[in-house]
GROMACS .gro file of C-alpha atoms in nm:
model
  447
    1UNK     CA    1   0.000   0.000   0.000
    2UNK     CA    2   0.120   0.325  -0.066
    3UNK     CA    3   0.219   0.545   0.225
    4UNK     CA    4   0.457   0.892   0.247
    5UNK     CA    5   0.813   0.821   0.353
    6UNK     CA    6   1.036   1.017   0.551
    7UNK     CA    7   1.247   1.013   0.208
    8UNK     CA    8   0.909   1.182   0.027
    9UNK     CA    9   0.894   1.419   0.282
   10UNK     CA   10   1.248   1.489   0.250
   11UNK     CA   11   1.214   1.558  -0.125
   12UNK     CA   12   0.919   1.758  -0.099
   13UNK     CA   13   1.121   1.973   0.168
   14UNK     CA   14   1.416   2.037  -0.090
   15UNK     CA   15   1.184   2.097  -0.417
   16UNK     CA   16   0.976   2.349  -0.215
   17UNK     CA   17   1.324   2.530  -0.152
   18UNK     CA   18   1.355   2.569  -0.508
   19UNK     CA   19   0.997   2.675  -0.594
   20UNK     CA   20   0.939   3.073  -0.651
   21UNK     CA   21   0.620   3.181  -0.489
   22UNK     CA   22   0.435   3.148  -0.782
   23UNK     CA   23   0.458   2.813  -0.845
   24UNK     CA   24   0.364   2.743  -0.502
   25UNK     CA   25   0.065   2.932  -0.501
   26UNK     CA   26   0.021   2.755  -0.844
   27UNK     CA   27   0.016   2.381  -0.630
   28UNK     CA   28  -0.229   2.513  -0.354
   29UNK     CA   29  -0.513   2.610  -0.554
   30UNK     CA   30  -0.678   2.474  -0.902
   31UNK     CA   31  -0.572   2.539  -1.213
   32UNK     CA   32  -0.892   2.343  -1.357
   33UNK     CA   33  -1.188   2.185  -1.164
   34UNK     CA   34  -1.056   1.907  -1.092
   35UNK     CA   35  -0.687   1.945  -1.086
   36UNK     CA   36  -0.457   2.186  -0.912
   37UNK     CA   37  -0.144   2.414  -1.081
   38UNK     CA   38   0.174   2.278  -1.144
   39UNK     CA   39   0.600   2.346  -1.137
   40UNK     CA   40   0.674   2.225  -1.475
   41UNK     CA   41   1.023   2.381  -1.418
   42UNK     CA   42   1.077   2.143  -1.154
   43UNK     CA   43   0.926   1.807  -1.310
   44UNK     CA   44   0.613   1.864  -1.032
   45UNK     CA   45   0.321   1.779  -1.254
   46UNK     CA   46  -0.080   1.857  -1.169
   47UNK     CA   47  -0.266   1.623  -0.929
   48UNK     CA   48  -0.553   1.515  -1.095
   49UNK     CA   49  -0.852   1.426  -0.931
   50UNK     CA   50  -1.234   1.289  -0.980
   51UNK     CA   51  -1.551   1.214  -0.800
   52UNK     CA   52  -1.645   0.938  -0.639
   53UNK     CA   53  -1.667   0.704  -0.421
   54UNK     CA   54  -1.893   0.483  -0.658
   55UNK     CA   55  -1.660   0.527  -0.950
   56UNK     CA   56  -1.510   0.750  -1.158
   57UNK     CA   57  -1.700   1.068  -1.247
   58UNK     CA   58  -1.714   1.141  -1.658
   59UNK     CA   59  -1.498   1.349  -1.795
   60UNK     CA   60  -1.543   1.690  -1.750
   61UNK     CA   61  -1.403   2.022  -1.989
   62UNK     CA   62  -1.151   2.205  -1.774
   63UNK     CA   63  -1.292   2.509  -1.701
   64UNK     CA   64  -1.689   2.393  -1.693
   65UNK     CA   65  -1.895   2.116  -1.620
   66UNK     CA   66  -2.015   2.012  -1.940
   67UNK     CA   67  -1.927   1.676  -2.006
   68UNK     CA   68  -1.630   1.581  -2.227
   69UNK     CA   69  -1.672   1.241  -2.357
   70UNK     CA   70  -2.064   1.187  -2.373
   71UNK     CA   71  -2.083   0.844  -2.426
   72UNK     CA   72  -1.767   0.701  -2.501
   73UNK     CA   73  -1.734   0.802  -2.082
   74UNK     CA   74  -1.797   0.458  -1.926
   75UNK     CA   75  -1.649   0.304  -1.561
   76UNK     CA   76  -1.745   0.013  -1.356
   77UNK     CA   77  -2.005   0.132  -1.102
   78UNK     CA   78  -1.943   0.015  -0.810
   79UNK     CA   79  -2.196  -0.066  -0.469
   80UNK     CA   80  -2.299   0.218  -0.323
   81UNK     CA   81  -2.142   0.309   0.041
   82UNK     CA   82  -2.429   0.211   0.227
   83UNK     CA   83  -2.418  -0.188   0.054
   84UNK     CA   84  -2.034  -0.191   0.131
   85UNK     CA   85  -2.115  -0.132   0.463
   86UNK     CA   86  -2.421  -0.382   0.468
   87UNK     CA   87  -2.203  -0.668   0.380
   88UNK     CA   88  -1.998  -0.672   0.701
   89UNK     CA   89  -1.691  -0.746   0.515
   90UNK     CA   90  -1.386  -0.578   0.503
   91UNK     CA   91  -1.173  -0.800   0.243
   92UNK     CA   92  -1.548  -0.684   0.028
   93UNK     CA   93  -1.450  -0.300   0.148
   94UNK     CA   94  -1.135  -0.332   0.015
   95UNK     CA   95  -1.207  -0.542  -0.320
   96UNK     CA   96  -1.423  -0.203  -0.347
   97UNK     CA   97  -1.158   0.017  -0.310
   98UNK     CA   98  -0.888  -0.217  -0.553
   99UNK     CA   99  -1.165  -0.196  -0.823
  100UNK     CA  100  -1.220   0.167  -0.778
  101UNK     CA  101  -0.777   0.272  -0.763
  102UNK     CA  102  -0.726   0.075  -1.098
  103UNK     CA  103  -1.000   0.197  -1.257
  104UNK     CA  104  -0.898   0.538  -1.127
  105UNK     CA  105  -0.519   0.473  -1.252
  106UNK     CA  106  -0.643   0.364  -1.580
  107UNK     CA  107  -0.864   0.739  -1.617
  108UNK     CA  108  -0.539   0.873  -1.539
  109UNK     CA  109  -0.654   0.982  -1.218
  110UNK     CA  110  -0.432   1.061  -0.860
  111UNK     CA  111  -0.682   1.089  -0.638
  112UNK     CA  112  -1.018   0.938  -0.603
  113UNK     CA  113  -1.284   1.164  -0.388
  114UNK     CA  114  -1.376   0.865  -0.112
  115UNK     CA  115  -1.438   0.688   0.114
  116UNK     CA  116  -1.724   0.903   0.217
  117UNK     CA  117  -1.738   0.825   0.582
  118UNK     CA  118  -1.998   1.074   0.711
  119UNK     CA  119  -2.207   0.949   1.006
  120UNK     CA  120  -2.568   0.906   0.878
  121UNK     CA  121  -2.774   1.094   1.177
  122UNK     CA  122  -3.066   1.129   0.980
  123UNK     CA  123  -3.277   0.906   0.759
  124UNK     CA  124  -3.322   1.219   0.523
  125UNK     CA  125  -2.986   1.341   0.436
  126UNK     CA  126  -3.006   1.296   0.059
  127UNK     CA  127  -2.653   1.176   0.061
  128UNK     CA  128  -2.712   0.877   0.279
  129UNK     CA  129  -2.648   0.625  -0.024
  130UNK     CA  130  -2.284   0.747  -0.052
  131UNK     CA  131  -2.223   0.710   0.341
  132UNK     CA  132  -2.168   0.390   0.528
  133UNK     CA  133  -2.361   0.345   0.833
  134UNK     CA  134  -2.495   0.520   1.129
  135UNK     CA  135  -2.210   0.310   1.329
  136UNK     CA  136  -1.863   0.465   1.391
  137UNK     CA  137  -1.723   0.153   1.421
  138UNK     CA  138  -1.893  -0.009   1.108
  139UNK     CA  139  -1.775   0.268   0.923
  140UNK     CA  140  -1.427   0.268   1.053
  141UNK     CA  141  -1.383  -0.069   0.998
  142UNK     CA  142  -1.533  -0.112   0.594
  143UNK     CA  143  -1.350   0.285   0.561
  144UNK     CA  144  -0.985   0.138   0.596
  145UNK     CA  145  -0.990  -0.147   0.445
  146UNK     CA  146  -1.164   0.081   0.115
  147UNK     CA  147  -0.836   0.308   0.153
  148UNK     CA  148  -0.586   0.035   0.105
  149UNK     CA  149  -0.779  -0.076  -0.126
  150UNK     CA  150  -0.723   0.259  -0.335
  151UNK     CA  151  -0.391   0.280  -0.224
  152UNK     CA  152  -0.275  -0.060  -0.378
  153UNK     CA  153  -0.276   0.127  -0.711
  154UNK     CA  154  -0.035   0.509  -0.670
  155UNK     CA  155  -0.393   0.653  -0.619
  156UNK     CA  156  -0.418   0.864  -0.305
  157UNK     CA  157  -0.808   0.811  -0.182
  158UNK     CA  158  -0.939   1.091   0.013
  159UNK     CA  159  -1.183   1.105   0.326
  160UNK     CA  160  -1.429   1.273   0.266
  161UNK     CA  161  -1.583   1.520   0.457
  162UNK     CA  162  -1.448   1.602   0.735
  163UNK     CA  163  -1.613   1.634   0.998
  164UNK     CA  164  -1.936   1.631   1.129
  165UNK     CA  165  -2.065   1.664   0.764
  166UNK     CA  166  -2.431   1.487   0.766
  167UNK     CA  167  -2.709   1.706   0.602
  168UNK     CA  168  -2.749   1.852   0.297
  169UNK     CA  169  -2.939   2.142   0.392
  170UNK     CA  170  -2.809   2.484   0.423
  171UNK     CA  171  -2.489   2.279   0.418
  172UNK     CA  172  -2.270   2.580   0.293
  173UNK     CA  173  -2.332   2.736   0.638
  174UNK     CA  174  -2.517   2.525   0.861
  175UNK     CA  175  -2.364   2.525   1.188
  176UNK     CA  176  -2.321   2.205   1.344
  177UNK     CA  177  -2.300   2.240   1.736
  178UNK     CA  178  -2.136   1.947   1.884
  179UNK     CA  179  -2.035   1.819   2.250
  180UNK     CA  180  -1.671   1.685   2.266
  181UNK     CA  181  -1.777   1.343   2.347
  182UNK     CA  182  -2.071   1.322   2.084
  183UNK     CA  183  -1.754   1.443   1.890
  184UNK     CA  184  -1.515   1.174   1.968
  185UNK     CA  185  -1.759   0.891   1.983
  186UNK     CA  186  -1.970   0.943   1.683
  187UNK     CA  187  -1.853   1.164   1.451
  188UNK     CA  188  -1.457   1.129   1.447
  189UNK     CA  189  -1.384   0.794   1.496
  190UNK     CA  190  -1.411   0.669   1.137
  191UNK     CA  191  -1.183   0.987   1.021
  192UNK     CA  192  -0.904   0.872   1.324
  193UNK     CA  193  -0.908   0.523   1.151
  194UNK     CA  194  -0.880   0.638   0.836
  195UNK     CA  195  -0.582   0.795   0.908
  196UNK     CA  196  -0.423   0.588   1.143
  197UNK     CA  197  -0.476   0.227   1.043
  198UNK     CA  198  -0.593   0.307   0.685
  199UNK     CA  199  -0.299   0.539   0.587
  200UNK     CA  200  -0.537   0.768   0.394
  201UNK     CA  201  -0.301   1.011   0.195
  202UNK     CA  202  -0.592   1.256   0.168
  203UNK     CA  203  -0.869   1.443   0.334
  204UNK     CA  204  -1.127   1.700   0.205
  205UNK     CA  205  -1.259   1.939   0.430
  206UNK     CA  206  -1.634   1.992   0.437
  207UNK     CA  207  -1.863   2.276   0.411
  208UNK     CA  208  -2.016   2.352   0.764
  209UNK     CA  209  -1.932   2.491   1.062
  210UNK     CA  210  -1.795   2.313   1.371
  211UNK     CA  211  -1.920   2.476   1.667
  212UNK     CA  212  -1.896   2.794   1.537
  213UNK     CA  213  -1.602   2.775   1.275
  214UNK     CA  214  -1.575   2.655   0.897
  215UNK     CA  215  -1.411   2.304   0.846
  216UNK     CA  216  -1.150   2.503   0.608
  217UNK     CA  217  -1.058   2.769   0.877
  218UNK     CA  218  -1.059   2.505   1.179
  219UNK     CA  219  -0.739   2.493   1.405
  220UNK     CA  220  -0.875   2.218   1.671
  221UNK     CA  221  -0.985   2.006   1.391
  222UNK     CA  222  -0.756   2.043   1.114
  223UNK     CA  223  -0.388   2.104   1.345
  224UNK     CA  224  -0.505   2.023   1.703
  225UNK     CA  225  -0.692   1.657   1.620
  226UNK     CA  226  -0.606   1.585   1.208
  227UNK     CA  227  -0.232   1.665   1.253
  228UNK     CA  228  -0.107   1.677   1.569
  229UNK     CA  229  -0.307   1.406   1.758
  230UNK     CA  230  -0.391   1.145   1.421
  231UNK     CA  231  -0.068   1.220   1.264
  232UNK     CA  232  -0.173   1.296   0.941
  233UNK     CA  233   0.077   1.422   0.704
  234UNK     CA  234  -0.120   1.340   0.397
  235UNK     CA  235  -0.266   1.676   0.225
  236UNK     CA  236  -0.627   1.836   0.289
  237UNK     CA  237  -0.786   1.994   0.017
  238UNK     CA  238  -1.139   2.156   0.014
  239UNK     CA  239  -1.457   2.047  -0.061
  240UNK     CA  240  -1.494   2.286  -0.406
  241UNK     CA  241  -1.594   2.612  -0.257
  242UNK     CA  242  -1.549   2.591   0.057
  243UNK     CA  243  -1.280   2.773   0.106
  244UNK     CA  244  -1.409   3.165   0.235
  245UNK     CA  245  -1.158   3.376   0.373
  246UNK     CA  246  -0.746   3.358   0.226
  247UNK     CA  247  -0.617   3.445   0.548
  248UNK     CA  248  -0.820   3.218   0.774
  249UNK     CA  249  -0.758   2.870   0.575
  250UNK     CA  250  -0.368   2.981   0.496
  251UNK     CA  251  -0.340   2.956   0.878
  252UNK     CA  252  -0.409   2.611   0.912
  253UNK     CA  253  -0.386   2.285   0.756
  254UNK     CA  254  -0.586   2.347   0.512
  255UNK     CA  255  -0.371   2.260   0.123
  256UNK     CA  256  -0.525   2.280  -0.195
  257UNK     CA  257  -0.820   2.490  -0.289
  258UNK     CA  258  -1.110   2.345  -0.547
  259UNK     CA  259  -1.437   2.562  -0.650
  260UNK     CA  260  -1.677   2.535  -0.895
  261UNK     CA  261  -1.636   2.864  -1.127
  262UNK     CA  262  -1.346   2.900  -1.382
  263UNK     CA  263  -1.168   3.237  -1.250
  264UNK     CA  264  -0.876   3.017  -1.071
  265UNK     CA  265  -0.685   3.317  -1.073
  266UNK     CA  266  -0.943   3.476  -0.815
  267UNK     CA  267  -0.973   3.190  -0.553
  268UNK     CA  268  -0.862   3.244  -0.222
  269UNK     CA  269  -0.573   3.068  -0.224
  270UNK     CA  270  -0.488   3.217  -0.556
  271UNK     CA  271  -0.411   3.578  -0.658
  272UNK     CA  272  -0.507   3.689  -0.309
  273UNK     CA  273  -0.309   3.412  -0.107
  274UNK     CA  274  -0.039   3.585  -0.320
  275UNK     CA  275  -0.153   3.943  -0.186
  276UNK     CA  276  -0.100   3.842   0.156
  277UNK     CA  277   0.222   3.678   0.183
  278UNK     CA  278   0.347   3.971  -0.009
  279UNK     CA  279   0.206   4.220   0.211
  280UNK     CA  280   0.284   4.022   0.565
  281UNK     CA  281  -0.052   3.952   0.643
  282UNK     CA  282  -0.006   3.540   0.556
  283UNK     CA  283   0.319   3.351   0.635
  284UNK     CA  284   0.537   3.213   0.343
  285UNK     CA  285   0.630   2.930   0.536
  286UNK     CA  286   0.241   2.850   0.595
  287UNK     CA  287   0.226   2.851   0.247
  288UNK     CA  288   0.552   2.650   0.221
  289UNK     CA  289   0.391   2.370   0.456
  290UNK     CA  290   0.127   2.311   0.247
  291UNK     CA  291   0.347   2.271  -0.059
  292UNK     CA  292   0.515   2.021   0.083
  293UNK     CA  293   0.257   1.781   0.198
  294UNK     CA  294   0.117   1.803  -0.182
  295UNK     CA  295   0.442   1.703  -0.286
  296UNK     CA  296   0.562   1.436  -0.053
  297UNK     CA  297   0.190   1.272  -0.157
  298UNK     CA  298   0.277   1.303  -0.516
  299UNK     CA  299   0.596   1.162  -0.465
  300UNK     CA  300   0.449   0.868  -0.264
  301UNK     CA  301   0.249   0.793  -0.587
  302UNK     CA  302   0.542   0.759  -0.787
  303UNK     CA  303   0.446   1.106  -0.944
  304UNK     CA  304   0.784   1.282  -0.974
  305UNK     CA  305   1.058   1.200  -1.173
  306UNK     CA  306   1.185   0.865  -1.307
  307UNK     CA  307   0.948   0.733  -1.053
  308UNK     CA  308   0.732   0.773  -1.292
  309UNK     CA  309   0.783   0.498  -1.491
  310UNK     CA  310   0.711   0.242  -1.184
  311UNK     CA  311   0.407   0.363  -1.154
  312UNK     CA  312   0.097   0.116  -1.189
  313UNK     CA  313  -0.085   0.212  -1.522
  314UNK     CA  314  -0.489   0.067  -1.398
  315UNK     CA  315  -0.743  -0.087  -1.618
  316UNK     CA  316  -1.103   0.050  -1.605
  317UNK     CA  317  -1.435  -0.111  -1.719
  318UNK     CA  318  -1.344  -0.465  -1.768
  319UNK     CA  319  -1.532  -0.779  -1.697
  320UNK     CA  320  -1.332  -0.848  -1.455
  321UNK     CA  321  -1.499  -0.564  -1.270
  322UNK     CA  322  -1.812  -0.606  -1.320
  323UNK     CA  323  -1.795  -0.943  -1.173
  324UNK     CA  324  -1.637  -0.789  -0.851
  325UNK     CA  325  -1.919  -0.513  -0.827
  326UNK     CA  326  -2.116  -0.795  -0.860
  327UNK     CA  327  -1.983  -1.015  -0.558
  328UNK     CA  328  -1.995  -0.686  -0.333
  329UNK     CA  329  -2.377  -0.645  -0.432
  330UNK     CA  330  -2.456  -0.991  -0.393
  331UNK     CA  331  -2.322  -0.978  -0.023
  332UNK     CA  332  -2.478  -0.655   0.030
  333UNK     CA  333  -2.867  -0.775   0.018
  334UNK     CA  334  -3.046  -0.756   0.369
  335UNK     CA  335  -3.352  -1.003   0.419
  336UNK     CA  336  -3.541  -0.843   0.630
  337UNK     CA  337  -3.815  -1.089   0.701
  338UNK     CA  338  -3.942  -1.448   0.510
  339UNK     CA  339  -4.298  -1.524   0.639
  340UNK     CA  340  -4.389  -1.875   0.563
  341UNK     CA  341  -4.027  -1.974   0.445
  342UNK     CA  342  -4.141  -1.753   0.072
  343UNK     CA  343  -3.811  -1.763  -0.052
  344UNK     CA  344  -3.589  -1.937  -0.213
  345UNK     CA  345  -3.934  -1.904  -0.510
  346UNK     CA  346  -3.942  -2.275  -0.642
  347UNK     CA  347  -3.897  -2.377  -0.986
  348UNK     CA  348  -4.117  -2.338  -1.179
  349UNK     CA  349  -4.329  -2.090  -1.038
  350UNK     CA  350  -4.570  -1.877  -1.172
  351UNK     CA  351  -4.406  -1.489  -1.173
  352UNK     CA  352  -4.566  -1.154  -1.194
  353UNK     CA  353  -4.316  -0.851  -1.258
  354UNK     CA  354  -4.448  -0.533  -1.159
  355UNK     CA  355  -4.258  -0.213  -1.175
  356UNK     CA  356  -4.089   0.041  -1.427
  357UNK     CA  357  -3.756  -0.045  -1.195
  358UNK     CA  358  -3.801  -0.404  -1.309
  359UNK     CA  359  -3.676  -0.259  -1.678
  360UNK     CA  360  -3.499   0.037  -1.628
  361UNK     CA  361  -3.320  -0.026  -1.254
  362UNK     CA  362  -3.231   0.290  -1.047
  363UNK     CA  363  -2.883   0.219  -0.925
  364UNK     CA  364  -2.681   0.514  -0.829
  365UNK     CA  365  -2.799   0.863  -0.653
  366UNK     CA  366  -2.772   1.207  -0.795
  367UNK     CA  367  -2.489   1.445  -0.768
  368UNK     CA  368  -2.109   1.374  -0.791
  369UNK     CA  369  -2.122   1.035  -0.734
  370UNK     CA  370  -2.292   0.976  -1.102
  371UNK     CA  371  -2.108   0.780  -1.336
  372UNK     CA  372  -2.224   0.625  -1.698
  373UNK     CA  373  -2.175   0.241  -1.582
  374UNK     CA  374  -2.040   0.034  -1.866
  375UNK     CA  375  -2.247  -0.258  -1.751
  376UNK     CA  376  -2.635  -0.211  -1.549
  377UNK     CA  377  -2.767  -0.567  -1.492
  378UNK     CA  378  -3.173  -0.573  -1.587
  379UNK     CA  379  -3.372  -0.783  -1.301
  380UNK     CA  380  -3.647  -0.844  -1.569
  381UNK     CA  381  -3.401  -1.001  -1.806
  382UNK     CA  382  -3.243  -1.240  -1.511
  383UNK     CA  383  -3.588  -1.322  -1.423
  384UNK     CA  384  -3.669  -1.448  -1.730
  385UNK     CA  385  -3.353  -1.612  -1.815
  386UNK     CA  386  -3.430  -1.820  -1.463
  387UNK     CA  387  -3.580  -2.119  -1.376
  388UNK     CA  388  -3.927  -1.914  -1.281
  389UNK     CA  389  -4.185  -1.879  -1.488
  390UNK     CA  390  -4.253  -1.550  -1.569
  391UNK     CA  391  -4.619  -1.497  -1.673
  392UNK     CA  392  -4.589  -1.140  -1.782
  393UNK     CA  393  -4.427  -0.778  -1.693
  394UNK     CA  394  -4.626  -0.496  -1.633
  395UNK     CA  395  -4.501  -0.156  -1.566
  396UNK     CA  396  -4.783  -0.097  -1.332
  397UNK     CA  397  -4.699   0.323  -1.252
  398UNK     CA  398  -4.520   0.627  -1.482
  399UNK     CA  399  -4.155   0.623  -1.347
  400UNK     CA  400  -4.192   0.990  -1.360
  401UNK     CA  401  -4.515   1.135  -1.366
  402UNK     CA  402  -4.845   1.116  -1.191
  403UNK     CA  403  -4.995   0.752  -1.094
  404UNK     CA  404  -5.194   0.598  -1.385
  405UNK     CA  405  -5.516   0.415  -1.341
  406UNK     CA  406  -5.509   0.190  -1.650
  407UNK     CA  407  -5.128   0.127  -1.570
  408UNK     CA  408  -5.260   0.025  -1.245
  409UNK     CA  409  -5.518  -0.194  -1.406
  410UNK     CA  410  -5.306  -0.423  -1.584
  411UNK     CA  411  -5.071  -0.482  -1.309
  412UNK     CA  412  -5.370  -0.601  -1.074
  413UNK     CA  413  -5.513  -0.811  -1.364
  414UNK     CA  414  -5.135  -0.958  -1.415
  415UNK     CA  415  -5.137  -1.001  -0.990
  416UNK     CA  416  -5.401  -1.237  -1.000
  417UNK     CA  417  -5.259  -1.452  -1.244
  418UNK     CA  418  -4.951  -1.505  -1.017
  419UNK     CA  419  -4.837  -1.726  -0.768
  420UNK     CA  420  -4.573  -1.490  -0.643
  421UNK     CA  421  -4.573  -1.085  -0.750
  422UNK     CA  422  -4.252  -0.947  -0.760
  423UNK     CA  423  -4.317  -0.574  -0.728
  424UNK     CA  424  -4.023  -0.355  -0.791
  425UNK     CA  425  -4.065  -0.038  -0.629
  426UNK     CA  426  -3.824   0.279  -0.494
  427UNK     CA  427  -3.715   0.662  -0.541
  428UNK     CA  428  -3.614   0.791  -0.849
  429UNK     CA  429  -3.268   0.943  -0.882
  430UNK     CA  430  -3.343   1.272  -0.818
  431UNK     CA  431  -3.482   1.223  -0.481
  432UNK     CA  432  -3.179   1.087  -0.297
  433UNK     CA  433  -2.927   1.356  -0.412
  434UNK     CA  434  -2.606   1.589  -0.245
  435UNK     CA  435  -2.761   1.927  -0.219
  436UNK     CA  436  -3.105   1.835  -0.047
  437UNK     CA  437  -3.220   1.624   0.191
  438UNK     CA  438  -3.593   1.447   0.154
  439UNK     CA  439  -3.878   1.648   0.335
  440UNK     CA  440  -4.028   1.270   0.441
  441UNK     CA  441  -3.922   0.900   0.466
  442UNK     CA  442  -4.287   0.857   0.197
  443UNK     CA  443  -4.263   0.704  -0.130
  444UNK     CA  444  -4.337   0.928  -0.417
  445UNK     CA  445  -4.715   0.927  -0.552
  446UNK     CA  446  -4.669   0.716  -0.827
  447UNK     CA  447  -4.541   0.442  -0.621
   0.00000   0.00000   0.00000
């Protein structure tokens, strides 16, 4: 697994010695949205980044988020963080997190944005699917062994989002008030681990307030606990825009800056990080800290020099894959009850499909976790091609619109027919998403 050295840190010690301030304002904020600046004098190439923790994000232009590549764009997609957790297996968690590094080596990616290992505190946060579990100690435990997982491939994973980072709403400024016990035992734990036994090389730093104080401007959880008390010597870099004041994130551990508008020149930590050192308000050896943690991680992932050519090249979107994501998903499935001993269904026995999600499954959650899968498995078609006999497939309800009574009609009709109805039924996309949380724990109309 890869981990930093004293011999990267060394390095990254004597090429920040070398660097003018330019180019080290260059490596501390983006250059592109998903990549930082660069030394090219010095060999020190871009770190090059991508959602998520599902799989690897599509292609994106440089400076906006149109996509690049349409539909030539396609990764394995991978079980969402909620299923890794429901398996209770960490060699699982970290098949997870091989799959995900090589197909993030073979997008040419350094970093992949996950784990995420938020604690889910309520059953609305629309980003529940891309967390683990409710349980620190779940969480810690399928969290590591995802990291090493990464990490077996010169891809840094990153933890993501640190801390305390469990709603959606208002979650550019909500401000999460939080005992030091409720702290330690509930939200941190998973975030210590990662760091600690998982030898997470990074860490993104979330949008709310701690008690008071932004994640990006926050000495007692960025220096006092991520630093000083984990040992962390990996490099934090923002969640993109959340980064809002120069002066207040330069003074901690805070690294790289990401955002979501294409002026680089004006982030914080750009022109106006700059501004400061020059006119003594920031530190240039704040600024020279930060270098060198980017640096000493690149150089741990074989990024710098002849190192280069060592370094593992990654495979996405093979069959090999797929079959993984498959075993993970297979070991993620919770019976929750089996009145009457219903399943296994015999064979032979007559089948009613009901549900537009029998056709045209829902398998990922909106926001940056979305990726175009290069293989979605059909439950209708695996029905069929088993040893049930399926009488018939109705759709039974408009995926998107308003219920429908004659849809309705010929599902009941089809019921009837059946020994056994298999009635596939759930949220669309668009209603389990980062940037809102669900109003109720209801199904949708339609359903």
């Amino acid at each position: 697994m890869t981990v930093i050295t004293e011999a990267n840190k060394t390095k990254a010690r004597e090429l920040t010695a070398q660097l003018t301030l330019d180019e080290k304002i260059a490596i501390v904020h983006a250059a592109g949205l998903f990549r930082n600046g660069n030394a090219e004098r010095l060999g020190i190439p871009p770190l090059r980044m991508d959602d998520g923790p599902m799989g690897v994000r599509a292609e994106l232009h440089n400076d906006n988020w149109a996509p690049l590549y349409n539909t030539r764009d396609y990764v394995t997609y991978l079980p969402s963080g909620s299923a890794v957790a429901s398996t209770w297996n960490p060699d699982l968690a970290r098949m997870t997190g091989e799959v995900l590094g090589e197909e993030a080596r073979g997008r040419g990616k350094d970093v992949i944005l996950g784990p995420s290992i938020n604690i889910k505190r309520s059953p609305l946060c629309g980003r529940n699917f891309e967390y683990m579990s409710e349980d620190p100690v779940l969480t810690a435990a399928q969290g590591v062994a995802y990291i090493q997982g990464v990490q077996e491939s010169d891809v840094a994973a990153c933890a993501k989002h640190y801390a305390v980072n469990s709603q959606e709403t208002d979650r550019l400024d909500v401000d999460e008030t939080v005992s030091e016990r409720a702290l330690r035992e509930i939200y941190l734990p998973a975030f210590e681990a990662a760091v600690q036994d998982g030898g997470v090389l990074s860490v993104m730093g979330a949008y709310n307030l701690v008690n008071g104080t932004k994640c990006c401007e926050h000495k007692q959880l960025l220096d006092d606990i991520l630093r000083d008390e984990y040992g962390f010597d990996g490099f934090v870099v923002s969640d993109w825009s959340a980064v809002r004041d120069t002066k207040a994130s330069a003074e901690v551990g805070m690294d790289i800056e990401l955002s979501v508008t294409p002026n680089f020149d004006d982030y914080y930590f750009a022109n106006p990080l700059k501004k400061a050192v020059e006119d003594g308000d920031v530190k240039e050896s704040d600024v020279d800290g930060k270098v060198e943690r980017v640096i000493a991680v690149m150089d741990a992932l074989h990024m710098l020099g002849d190192a280069h050519a060592s370094r593992k090249p990654g495979r996405y979107a093979t069959l090999d894959h797929a079959a993984k994501a498959l075993d993970i998903a297979r070991e993620s499935i919770v019976l929750l009850k089996n009145e009457g001993s219903l399943l296994p269904l015999a064979a032979g026995s007559k089948v009613a499909v009901i549900g537009d999600f029998a056709k045209n499954p829902r398998y990922q959650g909106a926001g940056s976790s979305m990726v175009n899968s290069t293989q979605v498995d059909v439950l209708l078609d695996k029905l069929i091609d088993s040893e049930l006999n399926v009488i018939g497939y109705q759709q039974g309800f408009d995926r998107h619109g308003k219920p429908d009574a004659a849809l309705q009609k010929s599902a009941c009709e089809l019921a009837t027919q059946a020994d056994t109805v298999i009635l596939c039924m759930g949220l669309d996309e668009i209603a389990e998403s980062e940037g809102l949380d669900r109003s109720n724990l209801r199904l949708a109309q339609n359903q």
